[in-house]
PDB file of C-alpha atoms and ligand atoms in Angstrom:
ATOM      1  CA  UNK A   1     -17.265 -28.089 -12.884  1.00 91.00           C
ATOM      2  CA  UNK A   2     -17.066 -24.501 -11.600  1.00 97.00           C
ATOM      3  CA  UNK A   3     -13.957 -23.333  -9.767  1.00 98.00           C
ATOM      4  CA  UNK A   4     -14.308 -20.723  -7.002  1.00 98.00           C
ATOM      5  CA  UNK A   5     -11.770 -18.994  -4.748  1.00 98.00           C
ATOM      6  CA  UNK A   6     -12.987 -17.740  -1.366  1.00 98.00           C
ATOM      7  CA  UNK A   7     -11.229 -15.289   0.932  1.00 98.00           C
ATOM      8  CA  UNK A   8     -12.261 -15.346   4.581  1.00 96.00           C
ATOM      9  CA  UNK A   9     -12.741 -11.619   5.154  1.00 93.00           C
ATOM     10  CA  UNK A  10     -13.403 -12.292   8.829  1.00 90.00           C
ATOM     11  CA  UNK A  11     -14.195 -15.461  10.781  1.00 91.00           C
ATOM     12  CA  UNK A  12     -17.822 -15.037   9.684  1.00 95.00           C
ATOM     13  CA  UNK A  13     -17.676 -13.480   6.239  1.00 96.00           C
ATOM     14  CA  UNK A  14     -16.219 -14.769   3.013  1.00 97.00           C
ATOM     15  CA  UNK A  15     -16.016 -13.315  -0.463  1.00 98.00           C
ATOM     16  CA  UNK A  16     -15.964 -15.731  -3.413  1.00 98.00           C
ATOM     17  CA  UNK A  17     -14.735 -15.276  -6.960  1.00 98.00           C
ATOM     18  CA  UNK A  18     -15.481 -17.523  -9.928  1.00 98.00           C
ATOM     19  CA  UNK A  19     -12.146 -18.586 -11.384  1.00 98.00           C
ATOM     20  CA  UNK A  20     -11.376 -19.334 -15.034  1.00 98.00           C
ATOM     21  CA  UNK A  21      -7.861 -20.637 -14.434  1.00 97.00           C
ATOM     22  CA  UNK A  22      -5.201 -21.141 -11.804  1.00 98.00           C
ATOM     23  CA  UNK A  23      -2.203 -19.594 -13.544  1.00 98.00           C
ATOM     24  CA  UNK A  24       0.364 -20.221 -10.826  1.00 98.00           C
ATOM     25  CA  UNK A  25       0.644 -21.599  -7.324  1.00 98.00           C
ATOM     26  CA  UNK A  26       3.681 -22.077  -5.081  1.00 98.00           C
ATOM     27  CA  UNK A  27       4.809 -22.143  -1.484  1.00 98.00           C
ATOM     28  CA  UNK A  28       7.582 -19.578  -1.078  1.00 98.00           C
ATOM     29  CA  UNK A  29       9.941 -19.263   1.900  1.00 97.00           C
ATOM     30  CA  UNK A  30       7.465 -16.777   3.410  1.00 96.00           C
ATOM     31  CA  UNK A  31       3.931 -17.519   2.188  1.00 96.00           C
ATOM     32  CA  UNK A  32       1.618 -19.294  -0.232  1.00 97.00           C
ATOM     33  CA  UNK A  33       1.470 -17.428  -3.508  1.00 98.00           C
ATOM     34  CA  UNK A  34      -1.136 -17.886  -6.225  1.00 98.00           C
ATOM     35  CA  UNK A  35      -2.095 -16.103  -9.415  1.00 99.00           C
ATOM     36  CA  UNK A  36      -5.662 -16.715 -10.502  1.00 98.00           C
ATOM     37  CA  UNK A  37      -7.590 -15.588 -13.544  1.00 98.00           C
ATOM     38  CA  UNK A  38     -11.066 -14.602 -12.370  1.00 98.00           C
ATOM     39  CA  UNK A  39     -14.231 -14.007 -14.384  1.00 98.00           C
ATOM     40  CA  UNK A  40     -15.105 -10.666 -12.799  1.00 98.00           C
ATOM     41  CA  UNK A  41     -11.816  -9.063 -11.740  1.00 98.00           C
ATOM     42  CA  UNK A  42      -9.279 -10.504 -14.201  1.00 98.00           C
ATOM     43  CA  UNK A  43      -5.911 -11.650 -12.884  1.00 98.00           C
ATOM     44  CA  UNK A  44      -5.562 -11.712  -9.109  1.00 98.00           C
ATOM     45  CA  UNK A  45      -2.516 -11.976  -6.862  1.00 98.00           C
ATOM     46  CA  UNK A  46      -3.265 -14.025  -3.746  1.00 98.00           C
ATOM     47  CA  UNK A  47      -0.882 -14.341  -0.768  1.00 97.00           C
ATOM     48  CA  UNK A  48      -1.793 -16.746   2.031  1.00 97.00           C
ATOM     49  CA  UNK A  49      -5.366 -16.901   0.677  1.00 97.00           C
ATOM     50  CA  UNK A  50      -5.804 -13.126   0.807  1.00 97.00           C
ATOM     51  CA  UNK A  51      -6.419 -10.984  -2.289  1.00 98.00           C
ATOM     52  CA  UNK A  52      -3.553  -8.525  -2.755  1.00 98.00           C
ATOM     53  CA  UNK A  53      -4.622  -7.076  -6.061  1.00 98.00           C
ATOM     54  CA  UNK A  54      -6.872  -7.645  -9.045  1.00 98.00           C
ATOM     55  CA  UNK A  55      -6.297  -6.116 -12.449  1.00 98.00           C
ATOM     56  CA  UNK A  56      -9.786  -4.600 -12.398  1.00 98.00           C
ATOM     57  CA  UNK A  57      -9.464  -2.514  -9.235  1.00 98.00           C
ATOM     58  CA  UNK A  58      -5.724  -2.303  -8.387  1.00 98.00           C
ATOM     59  CA  UNK A  59      -5.594   1.280  -9.693  1.00 98.00           C
ATOM     60  CA  UNK A  60      -7.657   2.550  -6.763  1.00 98.00           C
ATOM     61  CA  UNK A  61      -5.359   1.274  -4.026  1.00 98.00           C
ATOM     62  CA  UNK A  62      -2.106   1.951  -5.871  1.00 98.00           C
ATOM     63  CA  UNK A  63      -3.024   5.490  -6.936  1.00 98.00           C
ATOM     64  CA  UNK A  64      -4.190   6.376  -3.447  1.00 98.00           C
ATOM     65  CA  UNK A  65      -1.213   4.905  -1.590  1.00 98.00           C
ATOM     66  CA  UNK A  66       1.212   6.674  -3.965  1.00 98.00           C
ATOM     67  CA  UNK A  67      -0.191  10.022  -5.147  1.00 98.00           C
ATOM     68  CA  UNK A  68      -1.617  11.210  -1.821  1.00 98.00           C
ATOM     69  CA  UNK A  69       1.771  11.174   0.009  1.00 98.00           C
ATOM     70  CA  UNK A  70       3.797  12.320  -2.996  1.00 98.00           C
ATOM     71  CA  UNK A  71       1.576  15.337  -3.689  1.00 98.00           C
ATOM     72  CA  UNK A  72       1.373  16.049   0.052  1.00 98.00           C
ATOM     73  CA  UNK A  73       5.156  16.324   0.152  1.00 98.00           C
ATOM     74  CA  UNK A  74       5.174  18.478  -2.985  1.00 97.00           C
ATOM     75  CA  UNK A  75       8.667  17.844  -4.328  1.00 97.00           C
ATOM     76  CA  UNK A  76       9.854  14.339  -3.411  1.00 98.00           C
ATOM     77  CA  UNK A  77      13.141  13.246  -4.973  1.00 98.00           C
ATOM     78  CA  UNK A  78      13.841   9.985  -3.168  1.00 98.00           C
ATOM     79  CA  UNK A  79      10.991   7.593  -2.388  1.00 98.00           C
ATOM     80  CA  UNK A  80      10.980   4.188  -0.671  1.00 98.00           C
ATOM     81  CA  UNK A  81       8.322   1.458  -0.868  1.00 98.00           C
ATOM     82  CA  UNK A  82       8.444  -1.284   1.753  1.00 98.00           C
ATOM     83  CA  UNK A  83       6.595  -4.373   0.477  1.00 98.00           C
ATOM     84  CA  UNK A  84       4.645  -3.864  -2.737  1.00 98.00           C
ATOM     85  CA  UNK A  85       6.631  -6.510  -4.644  1.00 98.00           C
ATOM     86  CA  UNK A  86       3.941  -6.620  -7.332  1.00 98.00           C
ATOM     87  CA  UNK A  87       5.213  -3.223  -8.553  1.00 98.00           C
ATOM     88  CA  UNK A  88       1.804  -1.467  -8.587  1.00 98.00           C
ATOM     89  CA  UNK A  89       2.753   1.246  -6.088  1.00 98.00           C
ATOM     90  CA  UNK A  90       6.147   1.774  -7.712  1.00 98.00           C
ATOM     91  CA  UNK A  91       4.437   2.129 -11.098  1.00 98.00           C
ATOM     92  CA  UNK A  92       2.337   5.036  -9.760  1.00 98.00           C
ATOM     93  CA  UNK A  93       5.315   6.671  -7.994  1.00 98.00           C
ATOM     94  CA  UNK A  94       7.293   6.721 -11.214  1.00 98.00           C
ATOM     95  CA  UNK A  95       4.623   8.925 -12.824  1.00 98.00           C
ATOM     96  CA  UNK A  96       6.124  11.702 -10.646  1.00 98.00           C
ATOM     97  CA  UNK A  97       9.436  13.392 -11.520  1.00 98.00           C
ATOM     98  CA  UNK A  98      11.258  11.593  -8.671  1.00 98.00           C
ATOM     99  CA  UNK A  99      15.011  11.006  -8.939  1.00 98.00           C
ATOM    100  CA  UNK A 100      15.058   7.609  -7.224  1.00 98.00           C
ATOM    101  CA  UNK A 101      12.379   5.126  -6.233  1.00 98.00           C
ATOM    102  CA  UNK A 102      13.546   2.186  -4.137  1.00 98.00           C
ATOM    103  CA  UNK A 103      11.511  -0.909  -3.285  1.00 98.00           C
ATOM    104  CA  UNK A 104      12.316  -3.414  -0.536  1.00 98.00           C
ATOM    105  CA  UNK A 105      10.395  -6.677  -0.795  1.00 98.00           C
ATOM    106  CA  UNK A 106      11.104  -9.596   1.530  1.00 97.00           C
ATOM    107  CA  UNK A 107       9.797 -12.256  -0.885  1.00 97.00           C
ATOM    108  CA  UNK A 108      11.558 -12.314  -4.259  1.00 98.00           C
ATOM    109  CA  UNK A 109       8.960 -14.781  -5.527  1.00 98.00           C
ATOM    110  CA  UNK A 110       6.329 -12.008  -5.458  1.00 98.00           C
ATOM    111  CA  UNK A 111       8.540  -9.952  -7.778  1.00 98.00           C
ATOM    112  CA  UNK A 112       9.100 -12.943 -10.065  1.00 98.00           C
ATOM    113  CA  UNK A 113       5.380 -13.696 -10.239  1.00 98.00           C
ATOM    114  CA  UNK A 114       4.590 -10.088 -11.013  1.00 98.00           C
ATOM    115  CA  UNK A 115       7.150  -9.995 -13.822  1.00 98.00           C
ATOM    116  CA  UNK A 116       5.504 -13.034 -15.349  1.00 98.00           C
ATOM    117  CA  UNK A 117       1.799 -12.407 -14.736  1.00 98.00           C
ATOM    118  CA  UNK A 118       1.369  -8.647 -14.121  1.00 98.00           C
ATOM    119  CA  UNK A 119       3.522  -6.951 -16.782  1.00 98.00           C
ATOM    120  CA  UNK A 120       1.346  -3.808 -16.646  1.00 98.00           C
ATOM    121  CA  UNK A 121       2.597  -3.258 -13.067  1.00 98.00           C
ATOM    122  CA  UNK A 122       6.051  -4.831 -13.092  1.00 98.00           C
ATOM    123  CA  UNK A 123       7.110  -2.627 -16.017  1.00 98.00           C
ATOM    124  CA  UNK A 124       8.091  -0.254 -13.196  1.00 98.00           C
ATOM    125  CA  UNK A 125      11.053  -2.488 -12.288  1.00 98.00           C
ATOM    126  CA  UNK A 126      12.714  -1.574 -15.620  1.00 98.00           C
ATOM    127  CA  UNK A 127      12.622   2.185 -15.003  1.00 98.00           C
ATOM    128  CA  UNK A 128      16.210   3.459 -14.577  1.00 98.00           C
ATOM    129  CA  UNK A 129      15.109   5.393 -11.452  1.00 98.00           C
ATOM    130  CA  UNK A 130      13.932   2.177  -9.750  1.00 98.00           C
ATOM    131  CA  UNK A 131      16.150   0.018  -7.506  1.00 98.00           C
ATOM    132  CA  UNK A 132      14.829  -3.225  -6.060  1.00 98.00           C
ATOM    133  CA  UNK A 133      16.141  -4.849  -2.879  1.00 98.00           C
ATOM    134  CA  UNK A 134      15.037  -8.326  -1.792  1.00 98.00           C
ATOM    135  CA  UNK A 135      15.356  -8.189   1.972  1.00 97.00           C
ATOM    136  CA  UNK A 136      13.467  -7.466   5.171  1.00 97.00           C
ATOM    137  CA  UNK A 137      12.162  -3.885   5.121  1.00 97.00           C
ATOM    138  CA  UNK A 138      12.410  -3.643   8.908  1.00 97.00           C
ATOM    139  CA  UNK A 139      16.177  -4.214   8.860  1.00 97.00           C
ATOM    140  CA  UNK A 140      16.616  -2.146   5.687  1.00 98.00           C
ATOM    141  CA  UNK A 141      15.055   1.031   7.044  1.00 98.00           C
ATOM    142  CA  UNK A 142      17.243   0.978  10.191  1.00 98.00           C
ATOM    143  CA  UNK A 143      20.296   1.701   8.025  1.00 98.00           C
ATOM    144  CA  UNK A 144      19.071   5.139   6.856  1.00 98.00           C
ATOM    145  CA  UNK A 145      18.894   8.524   8.564  1.00 98.00           C
ATOM    146  CA  UNK A 146      17.430  11.655   6.950  1.00 98.00           C
ATOM    147  CA  UNK A 147      17.445   9.942   3.542  1.00 98.00           C
ATOM    148  CA  UNK A 148      13.987   9.432   1.972  1.00 98.00           C
ATOM    149  CA  UNK A 149      11.420  12.175   1.258  1.00 98.00           C
ATOM    150  CA  UNK A 150       8.505   9.744   1.214  1.00 99.00           C
ATOM    151  CA  UNK A 151       8.234   6.211   2.635  1.00 98.00           C
ATOM    152  CA  UNK A 152       5.248   4.024   1.753  1.00 98.00           C
ATOM    153  CA  UNK A 153       4.464   0.740   3.507  1.00 98.00           C
ATOM    154  CA  UNK A 154       2.515  -1.396   1.037  1.00 98.00           C
ATOM    155  CA  UNK A 155       2.183  -4.472   3.212  1.00 96.00           C
ATOM    156  CA  UNK A 156       0.057  -7.581   3.384  1.00 94.00           C
ATOM    157  CA  UNK A 157      -2.336  -8.002   6.326  1.00 90.00           C
ATOM    158  CA  UNK A 158      -0.799  -7.907   9.846  1.00 92.00           C
ATOM    159  CA  UNK A 159      -0.109 -11.639  10.016  1.00 88.00           C
ATOM    160  CA  UNK A 160       2.927 -13.742   9.031  1.00 83.00           C
ATOM    161  CA  UNK A 161       5.840 -11.836   7.462  1.00 81.00           C
ATOM    162  CA  UNK A 162       4.080  -8.444   7.805  1.00 91.00           C
ATOM    163  CA  UNK A 163       3.507  -8.372  11.587  1.00 92.00           C
ATOM    164  CA  UNK A 164       6.597  -6.248  12.295  1.00 92.00           C
ATOM    165  CA  UNK A 165       5.451  -3.652   9.756  1.00 95.00           C
ATOM    166  CA  UNK A 166       2.693  -2.572  12.167  1.00 94.00           C
ATOM    167  CA  UNK A 167       4.923  -1.959  15.214  1.00 95.00           C
ATOM    168  CA  UNK A 168       5.928   1.279  16.893  1.00 96.00           C
ATOM    169  CA  UNK A 169       9.666   0.552  16.745  1.00 97.00           C
ATOM    170  CA  UNK A 170       9.438   0.253  12.955  1.00 97.00           C
ATOM    171  CA  UNK A 171       7.557   3.561  12.675  1.00 98.00           C
ATOM    172  CA  UNK A 172      10.280   5.256  14.754  1.00 98.00           C
ATOM    173  CA  UNK A 173      12.930   3.936  12.355  1.00 98.00           C
ATOM    174  CA  UNK A 174      10.851   5.240   9.456  1.00 98.00           C
ATOM    175  CA  UNK A 175      10.672   8.676  11.094  1.00 98.00           C
ATOM    176  CA  UNK A 176      14.480   8.723  11.377  1.00 98.00           C
ATOM    177  CA  UNK A 177      14.943   7.551   7.782  1.00 98.00           C
ATOM    178  CA  UNK A 178      12.809  10.437   6.480  1.00 98.00           C
ATOM    179  CA  UNK A 179      14.173  13.857   5.520  1.00 98.00           C
ATOM    180  CA  UNK A 180      13.015  16.925   7.464  1.00 98.00           C
ATOM    181  CA  UNK A 181       9.879  17.437   5.356  1.00 98.00           C
ATOM    182  CA  UNK A 182       9.305  13.666   5.145  1.00 98.00           C
ATOM    183  CA  UNK A 183       5.927  12.021   4.628  1.00 98.00           C
ATOM    184  CA  UNK A 184       4.999   8.450   5.534  1.00 98.00           C
ATOM    185  CA  UNK A 185       1.968   6.344   4.545  1.00 98.00           C
ATOM    186  CA  UNK A 186       0.937   2.810   5.481  1.00 98.00           C
ATOM    187  CA  UNK A 187      -2.075   0.799   4.426  1.00 98.00           C
ATOM    188  CA  UNK A 188      -4.061   0.122   7.597  1.00 98.00           C
ATOM    189  CA  UNK A 189      -6.824  -2.284   6.642  1.00 97.00           C
ATOM    190  CA  UNK A 190     -10.609  -2.204   7.021  1.00 97.00           C
ATOM    191  CA  UNK A 191     -12.187  -0.104   9.775  1.00 97.00           C
ATOM    192  CA  UNK A 192     -14.873  -2.806  10.070  1.00 96.00           C
ATOM    193  CA  UNK A 193     -12.590  -5.779  10.609  1.00 96.00           C
ATOM    194  CA  UNK A 194      -9.396  -4.179  12.005  1.00 96.00           C
ATOM    195  CA  UNK A 195     -10.770  -1.489  14.301  1.00 95.00           C
ATOM    196  CA  UNK A 196      -8.169  -2.152  17.018  1.00 96.00           C
ATOM    197  CA  UNK A 197      -5.255  -2.065  14.590  1.00 96.00           C
ATOM    198  CA  UNK A 198      -6.422   1.200  13.050  1.00 97.00           C
ATOM    199  CA  UNK A 199      -6.584   2.897  16.417  1.00 97.00           C
ATOM    200  CA  UNK A 200      -3.261   1.461  17.570  1.00 96.00           C
ATOM    201  CA  UNK A 201      -1.352   2.486  14.436  1.00 97.00           C
ATOM    202  CA  UNK A 202      -2.955   5.947  14.479  1.00 98.00           C
ATOM    203  CA  UNK A 203      -1.912   6.461  18.105  1.00 97.00           C
ATOM    204  CA  UNK A 204       1.672   5.372  17.349  1.00 97.00           C
ATOM    205  CA  UNK A 205       1.946   7.686  14.356  1.00 98.00           C
ATOM    206  CA  UNK A 206       0.416  10.582  16.303  1.00 98.00           C
ATOM    207  CA  UNK A 207       3.016  10.057  19.052  1.00 98.00           C
ATOM    208  CA  UNK A 208       5.945   9.938  16.631  1.00 98.00           C
ATOM    209  CA  UNK A 209       5.027  12.490  13.909  1.00 98.00           C
ATOM    210  CA  UNK A 210       3.936  16.129  14.320  1.00 98.00           C
ATOM    211  CA  UNK A 211       0.989  15.367  12.005  1.00 98.00           C
ATOM    212  CA  UNK A 212      -1.047  12.139  11.758  1.00 98.00           C
ATOM    213  CA  UNK A 213      -4.089  11.678   9.527  1.00 98.00           C
ATOM    214  CA  UNK A 214      -6.301   8.869   8.286  1.00 98.00           C
ATOM    215  CA  UNK A 215      -7.594   8.787   4.743  1.00 98.00           C
ATOM    216  CA  UNK A 216      -9.820   6.315   2.911  1.00 98.00           C
ATOM    217  CA  UNK A 217     -10.538   4.854  -0.509  1.00 98.00           C
ATOM    218  CA  UNK A 218     -13.045   2.322  -1.744  1.00 98.00           C
ATOM    219  CA  UNK A 219     -11.417  -0.916  -2.946  1.00 98.00           C
ATOM    220  CA  UNK A 220     -14.094  -3.453  -3.978  1.00 98.00           C
ATOM    221  CA  UNK A 221     -11.946  -6.560  -3.484  1.00 98.00           C
ATOM    222  CA  UNK A 222     -10.610  -5.668  -0.028  1.00 98.00           C
ATOM    223  CA  UNK A 223     -12.648  -6.711   3.027  1.00 97.00           C
ATOM    224  CA  UNK A 224     -15.418  -4.235   3.704  1.00 96.00           C
ATOM    225  CA  UNK A 225     -14.418  -2.275   0.558  1.00 97.00           C
ATOM    226  CA  UNK A 226     -13.787   0.870   2.600  1.00 98.00           C
ATOM    227  CA  UNK A 227     -10.008   0.926   3.044  1.00 98.00           C
ATOM    228  CA  UNK A 228      -7.831   3.050   5.340  1.00 98.00           C
ATOM    229  CA  UNK A 229      -4.378   4.550   5.082  1.00 98.00           C
ATOM    230  CA  UNK A 230      -2.517   6.419   7.817  1.00 98.00           C
ATOM    231  CA  UNK A 231      -0.206   9.294   7.002  1.00 98.00           C
ATOM    232  CA  UNK A 232       2.515  10.659   9.251  1.00 98.00           C
ATOM    233  CA  UNK A 233       4.058  13.967   8.204  1.00 98.00           C
ATOM    234  CA  UNK A 234       6.976  15.930   9.642  1.00 98.00           C
ATOM    235  CA  UNK A 235       6.160  19.429   8.333  1.00 98.00           C
ATOM    236  CA  UNK A 236       3.172  19.546   6.000  1.00 98.00           C
ATOM    237  CA  UNK A 237      -0.276  19.363   7.573  1.00 98.00           C
ATOM    238  CA  UNK A 238      -1.978  16.686   5.381  1.00 98.00           C
ATOM    239  CA  UNK A 239      -5.239  18.636   5.522  1.00 96.00           C
ATOM    240  CA  UNK A 240      -3.600  21.818   4.255  1.00 96.00           C
ATOM    241  CA  UNK A 241      -1.243  20.402   1.624  1.00 97.00           C
ATOM    242  CA  UNK A 242      -0.700  22.424  -1.527  1.00 96.00           C
ATOM    243  CA  UNK A 243      -2.279  19.906  -3.873  1.00 96.00           C
ATOM    244  CA  UNK A 244      -1.806  20.858  -7.561  1.00 93.00           C
ATOM    245  CA  UNK A 245      -4.937  21.910  -9.477  1.00 93.00           C
ATOM    246  CA  UNK A 246      -4.496  19.042 -11.942  1.00 92.00           C
ATOM    247  CA  UNK A 247      -2.330  15.988 -12.573  1.00 92.00           C
ATOM    248  CA  UNK A 248      -0.094  15.941 -15.617  1.00 92.00           C
ATOM    249  CA  UNK A 249      -0.450  12.157 -15.909  1.00 97.00           C
ATOM    250  CA  UNK A 250      -3.462   9.899 -16.275  1.00 96.00           C
ATOM    251  CA  UNK A 251      -5.241   8.574 -13.194  1.00 98.00           C
ATOM    252  CA  UNK A 252      -8.530   6.685 -12.879  1.00 98.00           C
ATOM    253  CA  UNK A 253      -9.395   7.267  -9.206  1.00 98.00           C
ATOM    254  CA  UNK A 254      -7.068   9.931  -7.821  1.00 98.00           C
ATOM    255  CA  UNK A 255      -7.897  13.548  -8.587  1.00 97.00           C
ATOM    256  CA  UNK A 256      -6.914  16.696  -6.664  1.00 97.00           C
ATOM    257  CA  UNK A 257     -10.520  16.873  -5.377  1.00 97.00           C
ATOM    258  CA  UNK A 258     -10.369  13.255  -4.202  1.00 98.00           C
ATOM    259  CA  UNK A 259      -7.073  14.093  -2.489  1.00 98.00           C
ATOM    260  CA  UNK A 260      -8.685  16.852  -0.435  1.00 97.00           C
ATOM    261  CA  UNK A 261     -11.838  14.836   0.228  1.00 97.00           C
ATOM    262  CA  UNK A 262     -10.149  11.568   1.252  1.00 98.00           C
ATOM    263  CA  UNK A 263      -9.072  13.054   4.595  1.00 98.00           C
ATOM    264  CA  UNK A 264     -12.724  13.773   5.476  1.00 98.00           C
ATOM    265  CA  UNK A 265     -13.393  10.602   7.363  1.00 97.00           C
ATOM    266  CA  UNK A 266     -16.780   9.180   8.434  1.00 98.00           C
ATOM    267  CA  UNK A 267     -17.995   9.710  11.987  1.00 98.00           C
ATOM    268  CA  UNK A 268     -17.587   6.051  12.984  1.00 98.00           C
ATOM    269  CA  UNK A 269     -13.877   6.129  12.056  1.00 98.00           C
ATOM    270  CA  UNK A 270     -13.410   9.343  14.071  1.00 98.00           C
ATOM    271  CA  UNK A 271     -15.069   7.527  16.955  1.00 97.00           C
ATOM    272  CA  UNK A 272     -12.657   4.562  16.605  1.00 97.00           C
ATOM    273  CA  UNK A 273      -9.676   6.930  16.678  1.00 97.00           C
ATOM    274  CA  UNK A 274     -10.883   8.812  19.723  1.00 94.00           C
ATOM    275  CA  UNK A 275     -11.960   5.835  21.849  1.00 86.00           C
TER     276      UNK A 275
HETATM  277  N1  SPD B   1      -6.316  -7.407   2.613  1.00 63.32           N
HETATM  278  C1  SPD B   1      -5.288  -7.179   1.658  1.00 63.32           C
HETATM  279  C2  SPD B   1      -4.544  -5.921   1.858  1.00 63.32           C
HETATM  280  C3  SPD B   1      -3.389  -5.853   0.908  1.00 63.32           C
HETATM  281  C4  SPD B   1      -2.707  -4.563   0.894  1.00 63.32           C
HETATM  282  N2  SPD B   1      -1.510  -4.583   0.093  1.00 63.32           N
HETATM  283  C5  SPD B   1      -1.669  -5.042  -1.208  1.00 63.32           C
HETATM  284  C6  SPD B   1      -0.432  -4.984  -2.016  1.00 63.32           C
HETATM  285  C7  SPD B   1      -0.689  -4.462  -3.377  1.00 63.32           C
HETATM  286  N3  SPD B   1       0.423  -3.789  -3.914  1.00 63.32           N
END
């Protein structure tokens, strides 16, 4: 008998994956967590029935959520990831010569599952520059002023434990926790299915930060494939950042040309932002 996993991408659309094996499944204090081995995309991390990453395409999301803000800043020493307990974003950050990379994940079970099933990503946890905190990122960030050069919010969708990570009060705390040249990025979902959220978060960031910009990447296993990120920057205009000519580490999606191009957004997204 064939085994399939389906994610409801909207009320009317679902995406299905043929599964070889269910490697792990548990109900944590915060969410349902599963690790599946799929035919097409390899191992997949699923939280509350939503695909968080697959080993075949995780590099796109993780490279774009990490390298775009870090190269925009130019010389980040202290970086914070809120969420991202799988370690994928941290793994990309640590390719930069940062002094400290901190990660705050509310659900320690995500970290445990990653250590067991996604060693290619969770290897980041062993880097001496990495510090992991298992607590609520919203409370964590309130404790810091003028401390981090880059803050990245690598959240799940805006339901359940992640709702507060899409609120204005949280973005204000992030602004305060950033140093004077600080750069912030959050993943902001599909422009097809989360139009309202995209506009709302963009407006908040534009009110709080001197510079706000949307950038995109194509992630095949995320709803709609076209994925958005919003950047808030205190000093550097994201569109005029001094992006290096080349990377001195290996990437599979990110390049300096992609960096410059990713801020060129399609007309329909511009329309959403200006409505
Ligand atoms: N629709 C799923 C969006 C998930 C974004 N975050 C994924 C976490 C991977 N580190």
